[in-house]
Every structure is written in structure tokens, then in C-alpha cells.
Amino acid sequence: MGYTRKLAIRNYIVEGFLILASLIVLLPLVILILGSFKTSAEVLSFSLHLPDTWQFSNYVRVFQEGGLSRAFLNSIWITGISSIINIVASSAAAFILARRETKLSGTLYMYFFMGLIAPMSIITTIRVVQGLGFYGSITSVILIYAALNTAFSVFLYSGFIKTIPRALDEVAFLEGASVFGVFFRIVTPLILPVNATVAIMVFMSVWNDITIPVYFLTDSSTWTMPLSIYNFYGKYSRDWNLIFANLVLTSLPVFILYLFGQKYIVSGLTAGAVKG
Amino acid sequence: MKRTKNLYSYYMIFPALIIYSIFFVVPAIAGFYYSFTDWRLDRLELTFIGWDNFKKIFSDKTLILALQNTAIFAIVTVVGKNVIGLLLAVGLNMRLRTKNLLRAIFYSPSILSILVISILFTPMLRTEGTINQLLEAVGLHSLSQAWLTNPSIVIWTIAIVSIWQSAGFQMAIYLAGLQSISQEYYEAAKIDGASSWRSFFKITLPLLLPAININLMLTLIGGLKVFSEVYVMTGGGPGNASQVVGTIILRSFGEGNWGLGTAVNTLLFVVVTIIAIPLLIFMRRKEVTE
């Protein structure tokens, strides 16, 4: 009895402390959201006061003056296509790497794995893209993102595919299936949860990134949401209400994706990283 | 048996292999070569100049400061994100009524863009900003600071914002690790009369090693590659006080000093690899013994 009561008290203390700590995370986010509905004079206190009148028009202005519809479509296109390329190519590669147990496949695995560690060499990548003739284009950025995320995806997929019994493949091979057929008909349905994890992780990292656009998207018609915000932030440095509305708009797609996919994030991390 | 093995034809690797090689590996290897040349925007002929770029890096005060700042940022964020992330995970692994809500709150900043977080904190960190107002409201006048314009603390400020953003991500990985530890160990320890501290150090930490390793790797590599936070919050300033390797590379690119910029990148590559490889070998060994 005494023991459990002591535990209960300890839990209350921990809970109280964690709730206080959560305010440190919560308050800046609340200031951001409230600020996006204030007037440009009112927002300057950066405080928790509710807006006197809710300025929904901030969002409309941001969309019109910031030229965000173009940027939004660019972001959707870049993020969507690079995620799809990454998922198809990486899962197919990981399938072979996980199944073949030769020296070559071990070496190739390490070759991919190095990408998790090594930083990309930006200036020489620009030269390669210039040499191929599409520097500044959306296509170049799509391929670069697909390449940058290959290491992470191959790592997650191969960890998971190793847990799928080989006997399933062998039966299919005996029935006369090709390696292509085995991959798409047997392995792909079984790795759907990992596809969700990879899709969410790649989508979030690409959507949120500014490093690649800063170097590779030289023409403002190709800018992504974050980059156009950064430009907007420079131009409208006094209108924090508009800047905040802009930040909320950029965060909305990943937030929605997170709400739908949160169980895959944790289960994918457990399967790939912690147990892998 | 041997026959089925060979049915896994290598051609399925090609799409990933080609994209990854052209857009990641080839530039990385080319970077090693160009680091030893005087490659410039305005010069078409390259000359091989040996170690000159690297000598220049180590004799230029700004570049040395950038290396120091990168090291400070990496160390501060590795310690901060992991200690706080682990504490949050241990707390939120207990039977608390609000644990699901609290987990979601702590995780939430890590789904946002570094750009969003950096722009949000810039006005709050000003001398008359929210952070200082809060400090003064609770009577901590002495801690009030010019967070982003005081050259001697600016890199620390940026590191703390980064910890604020991503400690919740580390927490999620630690929670996943904690939940894979069987309760039986703790029950056995309790029967043996072990204290909670003792179970934490003798059971939790050792069994959490895979999660600890992956988190150390992620935070360390991420810390050494820092760019966006500094680029948005200070642009490397005031003066050059918060320059890091990432912003130096951008500056050399802008100035057309491509050989030098590539050399800085190569240096980063070598440093990251030297630190990460022993960690990786340690992780792999751990997997074998399990």
C-alpha cells in the first residue's frame, strides 16, 4: 500500500513537471498562431493576448501578395515526385540487397549506407547538374532529393525486408514467377507500412528543406513554399502578422500529413532504427 | 537453394544506384579532386595547387571561427537533445493521464520546418523581445540578453533553439526503444530489491543502447551539417560571429571561390566520417552480440 502510494505521488510530481515543461514548447507555437490573426500593430507585442478582431484577411493577403499558389504547386510537385521515385527505387534496391548474401551486395549496402553519414558536396553537384543541362530546373531538385534520401530509405527497407521469410519468395519462384513479379506481388504488399513511413519522412524532410532550393532554384517561378516565405520575410519585415500567417500556411500540409500518419512514424522508427 | 539465390537479379538495384551515384557519389568524389585546385567562377583553366586551400582555411580567422562554431553547435545540441529527449521519454513512459497529449506537444516542433522555427524565434529573441520580457516577469533580470546580437553567445542561442525544436524527435526514438524493453526485467529487479536508480542504470540504459546510438548519430551528423538555422536567424552575423561551415560554403559559392568552398566541404566530409565510423562499428558489433 505504502509502496503504491509513493509511486502515485511520484507520478503526480513527474506529471506536473512535464506539464510545466510542455508550456515551453507550446507558448511560442500559440504566439505564432494567434499572431497570424492579428493586425500588424497588435502582433508586435508577440504575446498571448487574443486578437481584438480576428483578421482572417491576413491569409488571403499572404496568398495574393506572396504569390504562394505557384510556390505551393511547386512544392507539391517536387515533394510528391521525389518521394515516389525514392520509394520505388529504394525498395527495389533494398529487396535485392536484403536477399542476396554475396560480397558484392554487402559492399553495395555499405556504398548506400555512406550516404547516411557523408554530407553532400553542393558546389560539385551544381556542376554535375549544369553538365547535364538542367541547372535551376525543378527536375534537378527532384532528382537530388531522391538521391539524398536513398541512403535512409534503403536502410529502413532492407531492415524490414530481412524480417520477411524467404520461403515466400521461393515458393513463387518455383511457380515460375520472375524477380519482378515476386517483388511487386509478394514483397510490396508486405512492406506497405514501411512505404508509409518512408513516404511521410521523405515528404516532411523535402517539404521543410531550404538548403537545396537556396542553391538550385535560381528562378523565382520555381521557388518552393519555404523559399518564397523567406523572400517574403525579407520584404515584409515589419508585417509580422503576414509573416506568421505565411509560416502557418507552410506548416499546414506537413501538420495534416502528420495527423494521418503519426502511427507510421513511430512504428517505422521502431522497426527500422531501434530494432534494425 | 543456390539457384533461387541467383534469381534475385541485380538489375533491380540499378535505378536507385544510378540516381544515387550521379547526384550524390560522383559530386562527393569530384569534390575531393576540386579541393586541391584553384577552381574559380571566372577561370576556366584549373590548376592543381596541392594543400593550398586547406592551408588557407587554417590561416583565415573567419574560417577557423566557423569551424569552432560548428563544433560548439554540434556538441551543445548532441548533449542537449539527447539528455532532454531521454528525460522526456522516461517521464512519458510512466503511467500518466496526460501522457499522449504531452507526447504530441513535445513532438510537434520537429515536424515543422527549421525555417518556420527560426523566423518565429527571431523577433522573440530580440533585446525587447518575448524571451527577455518573460525573464524579467519572473525576476531574472540578470539573464536578460541580446540573444542574437551578442557575438559571444549567438551560436549558443541558435543551438538552444535547435534543441527546442528537435528534443521531441529524440524523445520519440527513446520512447520506441523503452517500449521494446520487456517489463519482466524490471519485475525481476524489483523482486531482488533493486532501487529505481539501479534498474535505470543496470537495465534501462544498457537495453536502450541501440536507440542511444541511433540518436547520437543523427544529432551529431545533423549538428555538423548545420546551415538553415544560422542562415535564417543571423546569416552568420553579427559580423562573422555565428558563421558555421554550412554558411561559409554558401559564401564561397557566392563569391565564386569554388575550389575553396569545395575544400571546406571536403573537410566537413572527413570530420563527419572520422567521428561517425567508430560509432557505426560499435553499433554493428552490438547487433551481432544481441
Coordinates of C-alpha atoms in Angstrom, one line a residue:
Chain A
M1 CA 0.0 0.0 0.0
G2 CA 2.7 2.4 1.1
Y3 CA 4.7 1.5 -1.9
T4 CA 2.0 2.1 -4.5
R5 CA 1.1 5.4 -2.8
K6 CA 4.7 6.5 -3.0
L7 CA 4.6 5.6 -6.7
A8 CA 1.4 7.6 -7.2
I9 CA 2.9 10.7 -5.6
R10 CA 6.0 10.3 -7.7
N11 CA 3.8 10.1 -10.9
Y12 CA 1.9 13.3 -9.9
I13 CA 5.2 15.2 -9.4
V14 CA 6.6 14.0 -12.7
E15 CA 3.3 14.8 -14.5
G16 CA 3.2 18.3 -13.0
F17 CA 6.7 19.0 -14.0
L18 CA 6.2 17.7 -17.6
I19 CA 3.1 19.8 -18.0
L20 CA 5.1 22.9 -17.0
A21 CA 7.8 21.9 -19.4
S22 CA 5.3 21.5 -22.2
L23 CA 4.5 25.2 -21.9
I24 CA 8.0 26.0 -23.1
V25 CA 7.1 24.2 -26.3
L26 CA 3.5 25.3 -26.6
L27 CA 3.8 29.0 -25.9
P28 CA 5.8 30.0 -28.9
L29 CA 3.5 28.0 -31.2
V30 CA 0.4 29.7 -29.7
I31 CA 2.1 33.1 -30.1
L32 CA 2.6 32.1 -33.8
I33 CA -0.9 31.0 -34.4
L34 CA -2.6 33.9 -32.5
G35 CA -0.2 36.4 -34.2
S36 CA -1.3 35.2 -37.7
F37 CA -4.8 36.6 -36.9
K38 CA -3.7 40.0 -35.5
T39 CA -3.2 43.4 -37.1
S40 CA 0.4 44.4 -37.8
A41 CA 0.4 46.8 -34.8
E42 CA -1.1 44.3 -32.4
V43 CA 1.2 41.5 -33.3
L44 CA 4.3 43.4 -32.3
S45 CA 3.9 42.5 -28.6
F46 CA 4.4 38.8 -29.6
S47 CA 2.2 38.0 -26.7
L48 CA -0.5 35.5 -25.7
H49 CA -3.3 38.1 -25.9
L50 CA -6.2 37.0 -28.1
P51 CA -6.6 39.3 -31.2
D52 CA -9.1 42.2 -30.8
T53 CA -10.7 41.2 -34.0
W54 CA -9.7 38.0 -35.9
Q55 CA -8.0 39.1 -39.1
F56 CA -8.7 36.2 -41.4
S57 CA -7.8 38.5 -44.3
N58 CA -4.1 38.1 -43.4
Y59 CA -4.3 34.7 -45.0
V60 CA -5.9 36.0 -48.2
R61 CA -3.3 38.8 -48.4
V62 CA -0.4 36.4 -48.0
F63 CA -1.7 34.2 -50.8
Q64 CA -2.2 37.1 -53.1
E65 CA 0.8 39.3 -52.4
G66 CA 3.2 36.4 -51.7
G67 CA 2.4 34.6 -54.9
L68 CA 2.0 31.5 -52.9
S69 CA -0.2 29.4 -55.2
R70 CA 2.7 29.0 -57.6
A71 CA 5.0 28.1 -54.8
F72 CA 2.5 25.7 -53.3
L73 CA 2.2 23.8 -56.6
N74 CA 5.9 23.7 -57.0
S75 CA 6.3 22.3 -53.5
I76 CA 3.6 19.6 -54.0
W77 CA 5.2 18.6 -57.4
I78 CA 8.8 18.5 -56.1
T79 CA 7.9 16.7 -52.9
G80 CA 5.4 14.2 -54.5
I81 CA 7.6 13.1 -57.4
S82 CA 10.8 12.9 -55.4
S83 CA 9.1 10.8 -52.8
I84 CA 7.6 8.4 -55.4
I85 CA 10.9 8.0 -57.2
N86 CA 12.7 7.4 -53.9
I87 CA 10.2 4.8 -52.7
V88 CA 10.1 2.7 -55.8
A89 CA 13.8 2.8 -56.5
S90 CA 14.9 2.3 -52.9
S91 CA 12.6 -0.5 -52.0
A92 CA 13.5 -2.4 -55.2
A93 CA 17.2 -2.0 -54.4
A94 CA 16.8 -2.9 -50.7
F95 CA 14.9 -6.0 -51.7
I96 CA 17.9 -7.3 -53.7
L97 CA 20.4 -6.2 -51.1
A98 CA 18.5 -7.9 -48.3
R99 CA 18.1 -11.2 -50.3
R100 CA 21.5 -11.6 -51.9
E101 CA 24.1 -12.6 -49.4
T102 CA 27.3 -12.1 -51.5
K103 CA 30.3 -9.9 -51.0
L104 CA 29.1 -7.6 -53.8
S105 CA 25.7 -7.0 -52.1
G106 CA 27.5 -6.3 -48.8
T107 CA 29.7 -3.8 -50.5
L108 CA 26.8 -2.1 -52.3
Y109 CA 24.9 -1.9 -48.9
M110 CA 27.9 0.0 -47.4
Y111 CA 28.0 2.2 -50.6
F112 CA 24.4 3.2 -50.0
F113 CA 24.9 3.4 -46.2
M114 CA 27.7 6.0 -46.6
G115 CA 25.1 8.4 -47.8
L116 CA 23.6 8.5 -44.3
I117 CA 26.9 9.9 -42.9
A118 CA 28.6 11.9 -45.6
P119 CA 27.4 15.5 -46.3
M120 CA 26.6 16.2 -49.9
S121 CA 29.1 18.2 -51.9
I122 CA 26.9 21.1 -53.0
I123 CA 29.2 23.0 -55.4
T124 CA 30.2 19.9 -57.4
T125 CA 26.6 18.8 -57.5
I126 CA 25.8 22.1 -59.2
R127 CA 28.5 21.4 -61.8
V128 CA 27.1 17.9 -62.5
V129 CA 23.6 19.3 -62.9
Q130 CA 24.9 22.1 -65.1
G131 CA 26.8 19.5 -67.2
L132 CA 23.5 17.5 -67.6
G133 CA 21.9 20.8 -68.8
F134 CA 19.1 21.3 -66.3
Y135 CA 20.5 23.5 -63.5
G136 CA 17.8 25.7 -62.0
S137 CA 15.0 23.4 -63.0
I138 CA 12.5 21.6 -60.8
T139 CA 13.6 18.3 -62.4
S140 CA 17.1 18.7 -61.0
V141 CA 15.8 19.3 -57.5
I142 CA 13.5 16.3 -57.7
L143 CA 16.4 14.0 -58.6
I144 CA 18.7 15.5 -56.0
Y145 CA 16.1 14.9 -53.2
A146 CA 15.5 11.4 -54.5
A147 CA 19.3 10.8 -54.3
L148 CA 19.8 12.4 -50.9
N149 CA 17.1 10.3 -49.3
T150 CA 18.2 7.0 -50.9
A151 CA 20.5 6.0 -48.1
F152 CA 17.9 6.5 -45.4
S153 CA 15.2 4.6 -47.3
V154 CA 17.4 1.7 -48.4
F155 CA 18.5 1.4 -44.7
L156 CA 14.8 1.3 -43.5
Y157 CA 13.6 -1.0 -46.2
S158 CA 16.4 -3.6 -46.0
G159 CA 16.0 -3.8 -42.2
F160 CA 12.3 -4.6 -42.7
I161 CA 12.6 -6.9 -45.7
K162 CA 15.0 -9.1 -43.8
T163 CA 12.2 -10.0 -41.4
I164 CA 10.0 -11.3 -44.3
P165 CA 10.6 -15.1 -44.7
R166 CA 12.5 -16.0 -47.8
A167 CA 10.3 -19.1 -48.2
L168 CA 7.5 -16.9 -49.6
D169 CA 9.8 -15.8 -52.5
E170 CA 11.0 -19.4 -53.0
V171 CA 7.5 -20.8 -53.5
A172 CA 6.7 -18.0 -56.0
F173 CA 10.0 -18.7 -57.9
L174 CA 9.1 -22.4 -58.1
E175 CA 5.7 -21.4 -59.6
G176 CA 7.7 -19.6 -62.3
A177 CA 7.5 -16.0 -61.1
S178 CA 10.2 -13.5 -62.1
V179 CA 12.1 -11.5 -59.6
F180 CA 10.0 -8.5 -60.7
G181 CA 6.8 -10.4 -60.1
V182 CA 8.0 -11.6 -56.7
F183 CA 8.8 -8.0 -55.7
F184 CA 5.6 -6.4 -56.8
R185 CA 3.2 -9.2 -56.0
I186 CA 4.6 -10.6 -52.7
V187 CA 7.1 -8.1 -51.1
T188 CA 5.4 -4.8 -52.0
P189 CA 2.1 -5.6 -50.2
L190 CA 4.0 -6.8 -47.2
I191 CA 6.1 -3.6 -46.9
L192 CA 3.2 -1.2 -47.2
P193 CA 3.6 0.1 -43.7
V194 CA 7.3 0.9 -44.4
N195 CA 6.3 2.6 -47.6
A196 CA 4.0 4.8 -45.4
T197 CA 6.9 5.6 -43.0
V198 CA 9.3 6.4 -45.8
A199 CA 6.7 8.5 -47.6
I200 CA 6.0 10.6 -44.6
M201 CA 9.6 11.0 -43.5
V202 CA 10.8 11.9 -47.1
F203 CA 7.8 14.2 -47.7
M204 CA 8.4 16.1 -44.4
S205 CA 12.1 16.5 -44.9
V206 CA 11.7 17.6 -48.6
W207 CA 8.8 19.9 -47.9
N208 CA 10.6 21.6 -45.0
D209 CA 14.0 21.9 -46.6
I210 CA 15.5 25.2 -47.7
T211 CA 19.2 24.2 -48.4
I212 CA 18.7 22.7 -51.8
P213 CA 16.3 25.5 -53.1
V214 CA 18.7 28.2 -51.9
Y215 CA 21.4 26.7 -54.2
F216 CA 19.5 25.1 -57.0
L217 CA 16.3 27.1 -57.6
T218 CA 17.7 30.3 -59.2
D219 CA 14.4 31.5 -60.8
S220 CA 11.6 32.7 -58.5
S221 CA 9.0 30.9 -60.7
T222 CA 10.4 27.6 -59.4
W223 CA 10.5 28.5 -55.7
T224 CA 9.1 26.2 -53.1
M225 CA 6.8 27.4 -50.2
P226 CA 9.6 27.8 -47.7
L227 CA 11.9 29.7 -50.1
S228 CA 9.1 32.1 -51.2
I229 CA 8.4 32.7 -47.5
Y230 CA 12.0 33.5 -46.9
N231 CA 11.8 36.1 -49.6
F232 CA 8.5 37.4 -48.3
Y233 CA 10.1 37.6 -44.8
G234 CA 12.8 39.8 -46.2
K235 CA 10.4 42.1 -48.0
Y236 CA 7.7 42.5 -45.3
S237 CA 9.9 42.5 -42.3
R238 CA 7.5 44.8 -40.4
D239 CA 4.3 42.9 -41.0
W240 CA 4.8 40.1 -38.6
N241 CA 1.1 39.2 -38.8
L242 CA 1.5 38.4 -42.5
I243 CA 4.8 36.6 -41.9
F244 CA 3.2 34.4 -39.2
A245 CA 0.2 33.7 -41.5
N246 CA 2.7 32.6 -44.1
L247 CA 4.5 30.3 -41.6
V248 CA 1.2 28.7 -40.6
L249 CA 0.3 28.1 -44.2
T250 CA 3.7 26.4 -44.9
S251 CA 3.3 24.2 -41.9
L252 CA -0.3 23.1 -42.6
P253 CA 0.4 20.4 -45.2
V254 CA 3.0 18.6 -43.0
F255 CA 0.8 19.0 -40.0
I256 CA -2.1 17.3 -41.8
L257 CA 0.2 14.6 -43.1
Y258 CA 1.5 14.1 -39.5
L259 CA -2.0 13.8 -38.1
F260 CA -2.9 11.0 -40.6
G261 CA 0.5 9.2 -40.4
Q262 CA 1.7 9.6 -36.9
K263 CA 1.4 5.9 -36.1
Y264 CA 3.6 5.0 -39.0
I265 CA 6.3 7.4 -37.9
V266 CA 6.8 5.7 -34.6
S267 CA 6.3 2.1 -35.8
G268 CA 8.6 2.8 -38.7
L269 CA 11.3 4.2 -36.5
T270 CA 11.0 1.3 -34.1
A271 CA 11.2 -1.3 -36.9
G272 CA 13.9 0.4 -38.9
A273 CA 16.1 2.3 -36.5
V274 CA 15.7 0.9 -33.0
K275 CA 15.4 -2.7 -33.7
G276 CA 17.2 -2.7 -37.0
Chain B
M1 CA 18.7 -23.4 -52.8
K2 CA 21.7 -21.9 -54.5
R3 CA 19.6 -21.5 -57.6
T4 CA 16.9 -19.4 -56.0
K5 CA 19.6 -17.1 -54.6
N6 CA 20.8 -16.2 -58.1
L7 CA 17.2 -15.4 -59.2
Y8 CA 17.5 -12.1 -57.3
S9 CA 18.8 -10.3 -60.3
Y10 CA 20.9 -7.2 -59.7
Y11 CA 19.2 -5.1 -62.3
M12 CA 16.5 -4.1 -59.8
I13 CA 19.2 -2.1 -57.9
F14 CA 20.1 0.0 -61.0
P15 CA 17.5 2.8 -60.7
A16 CA 18.5 3.6 -57.1
L17 CA 22.2 3.0 -57.8
I18 CA 22.2 5.4 -60.8
I19 CA 20.3 8.3 -59.2
Y20 CA 22.3 8.0 -56.0
S21 CA 25.7 7.7 -57.9
I22 CA 25.1 10.6 -60.3
F23 CA 23.6 13.1 -57.8
F24 CA 25.5 12.1 -54.6
V25 CA 28.5 10.0 -55.0
V26 CA 30.1 11.4 -58.2
P27 CA 29.9 15.0 -56.8
A28 CA 31.3 13.8 -53.5
I29 CA 34.3 12.2 -55.2
A30 CA 34.8 15.1 -57.6
G31 CA 34.8 17.3 -54.5
F32 CA 37.9 15.6 -53.3
Y33 CA 39.7 16.4 -56.5
Y34 CA 38.5 20.0 -56.8
S35 CA 39.5 20.7 -53.2
F36 CA 43.1 20.6 -54.5
T37 CA 42.5 23.1 -57.4
D38 CA 42.2 26.9 -57.7
W39 CA 38.7 26.4 -59.3
R40 CA 37.0 29.8 -59.6
L41 CA 33.9 31.1 -61.3
D42 CA 35.9 33.4 -63.5
R43 CA 38.6 31.0 -64.5
L44 CA 38.2 28.1 -67.0
E45 CA 41.6 26.5 -66.6
L46 CA 42.1 24.6 -63.5
T47 CA 45.5 24.3 -61.8
F48 CA 46.4 21.7 -59.2
I49 CA 47.5 23.6 -56.1
G50 CA 48.0 20.9 -53.6
W51 CA 47.2 21.7 -50.0
D52 CA 46.9 25.5 -50.5
N53 CA 43.1 25.6 -50.0
F54 CA 43.4 23.8 -46.7
K55 CA 46.3 26.0 -45.6
K56 CA 44.1 28.9 -46.4
I57 CA 41.3 27.5 -44.3
F58 CA 43.5 27.2 -41.2
S59 CA 45.1 30.6 -41.6
D60 CA 41.8 32.5 -42.1
K61 CA 40.3 33.7 -38.8
T62 CA 36.7 33.6 -40.1
L63 CA 37.1 30.1 -41.3
I64 CA 38.6 28.9 -38.1
L65 CA 35.8 30.6 -36.2
A66 CA 33.3 28.8 -38.4
L67 CA 34.9 25.5 -37.6
Q68 CA 34.8 26.3 -33.9
N69 CA 31.2 27.4 -34.0
T70 CA 30.3 24.2 -35.9
A71 CA 32.0 22.2 -33.2
I72 CA 30.3 24.1 -30.4
F73 CA 26.9 23.8 -32.1
A74 CA 27.3 20.1 -32.6
I75 CA 28.4 19.3 -29.1
V76 CA 25.8 21.5 -27.4
T77 CA 23.0 20.1 -29.5
V78 CA 24.1 16.4 -29.1
V79 CA 24.2 16.8 -25.3
G80 CA 21.0 18.9 -25.1
K81 CA 18.8 16.9 -27.5
N82 CA 19.8 13.6 -26.0
V83 CA 19.7 14.4 -22.3
I84 CA 16.3 16.3 -22.6
G85 CA 14.9 13.7 -25.1
L86 CA 15.8 10.8 -22.8
L87 CA 14.4 12.6 -19.7
L88 CA 11.1 13.3 -21.5
A89 CA 10.9 9.7 -22.8
V90 CA 11.5 8.2 -19.3
G91 CA 8.9 10.6 -17.8
L92 CA 6.3 9.9 -20.6
N93 CA 6.8 6.2 -20.4
M94 CA 5.3 6.3 -16.9
R95 CA 1.6 5.8 -16.3
L96 CA 0.5 9.4 -16.6
R97 CA -3.1 10.5 -17.5
T98 CA -1.9 13.2 -19.9
K99 CA 0.9 11.2 -21.5
N100 CA -0.5 11.0 -25.0
L101 CA -1.2 14.7 -25.2
L102 CA 2.2 15.6 -23.7
R103 CA 4.0 13.3 -26.2
A104 CA 2.2 15.0 -29.1
I105 CA 3.1 18.5 -27.7
F106 CA 6.8 17.7 -27.3
Y107 CA 7.0 16.1 -30.7
S108 CA 5.2 18.8 -32.6
P109 CA 8.0 21.3 -33.2
S110 CA 10.1 18.6 -35.0
I111 CA 7.5 18.3 -37.8
L112 CA 7.9 22.0 -38.6
S113 CA 10.5 23.4 -41.0
I114 CA 13.7 24.8 -39.4
L115 CA 12.8 27.9 -41.4
V116 CA 9.5 28.3 -39.7
I117 CA 11.0 27.9 -36.2
S118 CA 13.9 30.2 -37.0
I119 CA 11.7 33.0 -38.3
L120 CA 9.4 32.6 -35.3
F121 CA 12.2 32.9 -32.8
T122 CA 14.0 35.8 -34.4
P123 CA 11.6 38.6 -33.0
M124 CA 11.2 36.8 -29.7
L125 CA 15.0 36.7 -29.1
R126 CA 15.5 40.5 -29.6
T127 CA 16.5 42.7 -26.7
E128 CA 13.0 43.9 -26.1
G129 CA 11.5 40.5 -27.2
T130 CA 9.3 38.0 -25.6
I131 CA 12.0 35.9 -24.0
N132 CA 13.5 38.8 -22.1
Q133 CA 10.1 40.1 -21.1
L134 CA 9.4 36.6 -19.6
L135 CA 12.7 36.5 -17.8
E136 CA 12.0 39.9 -16.3
A137 CA 8.5 39.0 -15.4
V138 CA 9.9 36.1 -13.2
G139 CA 12.6 38.3 -11.7
L140 CA 15.5 37.0 -13.7
H141 CA 16.7 40.4 -15.0
S142 CA 20.3 39.3 -14.9
L143 CA 19.7 36.6 -17.5
S144 CA 18.2 39.1 -19.9
Q145 CA 20.4 39.2 -23.1
A146 CA 20.8 40.4 -26.6
W147 CA 20.5 36.8 -27.7
L148 CA 21.2 37.1 -31.4
T149 CA 23.3 40.2 -31.5
N150 CA 25.8 39.4 -28.7
P151 CA 28.7 37.8 -30.6
S152 CA 29.9 35.8 -27.6
I153 CA 26.6 33.9 -27.1
V154 CA 24.9 33.9 -30.5
I155 CA 26.0 30.4 -31.5
W156 CA 24.7 29.1 -28.2
T157 CA 21.4 30.8 -28.7
I158 CA 21.0 29.1 -32.1
A159 CA 21.9 25.8 -30.6
I160 CA 19.3 26.2 -27.9
V161 CA 16.6 26.9 -30.5
S162 CA 17.7 23.8 -32.3
I163 CA 17.4 21.8 -29.1
W164 CA 13.9 23.3 -28.5
Q165 CA 12.9 22.1 -31.9
S166 CA 14.2 18.6 -32.0
A167 CA 14.5 17.2 -28.5
G168 CA 10.9 15.8 -29.0
F169 CA 12.1 13.8 -32.0
Q170 CA 14.9 12.2 -29.9
M171 CA 12.2 11.6 -27.3
A172 CA 10.1 9.6 -29.8
I173 CA 13.0 7.4 -30.7
Y174 CA 13.9 6.8 -27.0
L175 CA 10.2 6.0 -26.3
A176 CA 10.2 3.4 -29.1
G177 CA 13.4 2.0 -27.5
L178 CA 11.9 2.0 -24.0
Q179 CA 8.8 0.2 -25.2
S180 CA 10.8 -2.6 -26.7
I181 CA 12.2 -3.4 -23.2
S182 CA 10.3 -6.3 -21.6
Q183 CA 8.7 -5.5 -18.3
E184 CA 9.9 -8.8 -16.9
Y185 CA 13.4 -7.4 -16.3
Y186 CA 12.0 -4.7 -14.1
E187 CA 9.8 -7.1 -12.2
A188 CA 12.8 -9.4 -11.6
A189 CA 14.8 -6.5 -10.4
K190 CA 12.0 -5.3 -8.1
I191 CA 11.9 -8.8 -6.5
D192 CA 15.6 -8.6 -6.0
G193 CA 15.0 -5.3 -4.2
A194 CA 16.8 -3.1 -6.7
S195 CA 16.1 0.7 -6.4
S196 CA 14.7 2.6 -9.4
W197 CA 18.0 4.3 -9.9
R198 CA 19.8 0.9 -10.0
S199 CA 17.2 -0.5 -12.5
F200 CA 17.7 2.6 -14.7
F201 CA 21.4 2.2 -14.9
K202 CA 21.6 -1.6 -14.9
I203 CA 18.6 -2.4 -17.1
T204 CA 17.2 0.6 -19.0
L205 CA 20.4 2.3 -20.2
P206 CA 22.1 -0.9 -21.5
L207 CA 19.0 -2.1 -23.3
L208 CA 18.4 1.3 -24.7
L209 CA 21.8 1.3 -26.4
P210 CA 20.5 0.8 -30.0
A211 CA 18.3 3.9 -29.5
I212 CA 21.1 5.9 -27.9
N213 CA 23.4 5.1 -30.8
I214 CA 21.0 6.0 -33.5
N215 CA 20.2 9.2 -31.7
L216 CA 23.8 10.1 -31.2
M217 CA 24.5 9.5 -34.9
L218 CA 21.5 11.6 -36.0
T219 CA 22.2 14.5 -33.7
L220 CA 25.9 14.6 -34.3
I221 CA 25.7 14.4 -38.1
G222 CA 22.9 16.9 -38.2
G223 CA 24.8 19.2 -35.9
L224 CA 27.9 19.2 -38.0
K225 CA 25.9 19.9 -41.1
V226 CA 24.1 22.9 -39.5
F227 CA 23.1 25.5 -42.0
S228 CA 19.4 26.6 -42.2
E229 CA 19.1 27.9 -38.6
V230 CA 22.1 30.1 -38.9
Y231 CA 21.3 31.2 -42.4
V232 CA 17.8 32.4 -41.4
M233 CA 18.4 33.7 -37.8
T234 CA 21.6 35.6 -38.3
G235 CA 23.1 35.0 -41.7
G236 CA 26.4 34.3 -39.9
G237 CA 26.4 37.6 -38.0
P238 CA 26.7 39.8 -36.2
G239 CA 30.0 40.4 -38.1
N240 CA 31.1 36.8 -38.6
A241 CA 30.3 35.7 -35.0
S242 CA 27.9 32.9 -35.9
Q243 CA 29.5 31.6 -39.2
V244 CA 29.5 27.8 -39.5
V245 CA 30.8 25.5 -42.1
G246 CA 27.5 25.5 -43.9
T247 CA 27.3 29.3 -44.3
I248 CA 31.0 29.5 -45.3
I249 CA 30.3 27.1 -48.2
L250 CA 27.4 29.3 -49.3
R251 CA 29.6 32.4 -49.1
S252 CA 32.5 30.9 -51.1
F253 CA 29.9 29.7 -53.7
G254 CA 28.5 33.2 -53.9
E255 CA 32.0 34.8 -54.2
G256 CA 32.9 32.3 -56.9
N257 CA 35.6 30.7 -54.8
W258 CA 34.5 27.2 -55.8
G259 CA 37.8 25.4 -55.1
L260 CA 38.0 26.8 -51.6
G261 CA 34.3 26.2 -50.9
T262 CA 34.7 22.6 -52.0
A263 CA 37.7 22.2 -49.8
V264 CA 35.7 23.4 -46.8
N265 CA 33.1 20.8 -47.8
T266 CA 35.7 18.1 -48.0
L267 CA 37.0 19.0 -44.6
L268 CA 33.5 18.6 -43.2
F269 CA 33.1 15.2 -45.0
V270 CA 36.4 13.9 -43.5
V271 CA 35.5 15.1 -40.0
V272 CA 32.0 13.7 -40.1
T273 CA 33.3 10.3 -41.4
I274 CA 36.1 10.1 -38.8
I275 CA 33.6 10.6 -36.0
A276 CA 30.7 8.5 -37.4
I277 CA 32.6 5.4 -38.5
P278 CA 33.7 4.2 -35.0
L279 CA 30.1 4.8 -33.8
L280 CA 28.8 2.7 -36.6
I281 CA 31.2 -0.1 -36.0
F282 CA 30.2 -0.1 -32.3
M283 CA 26.5 -0.3 -33.3
R284 CA 27.1 -3.2 -35.7
R285 CA 29.1 -5.1 -33.0
K286 CA 26.2 -4.5 -30.6
E287 CA 23.8 -6.0 -33.2
V288 CA 25.9 -9.2 -33.5
T289 CA 26.0 -9.9 -29.8
E290 CA 22.3 -9.5 -29.4

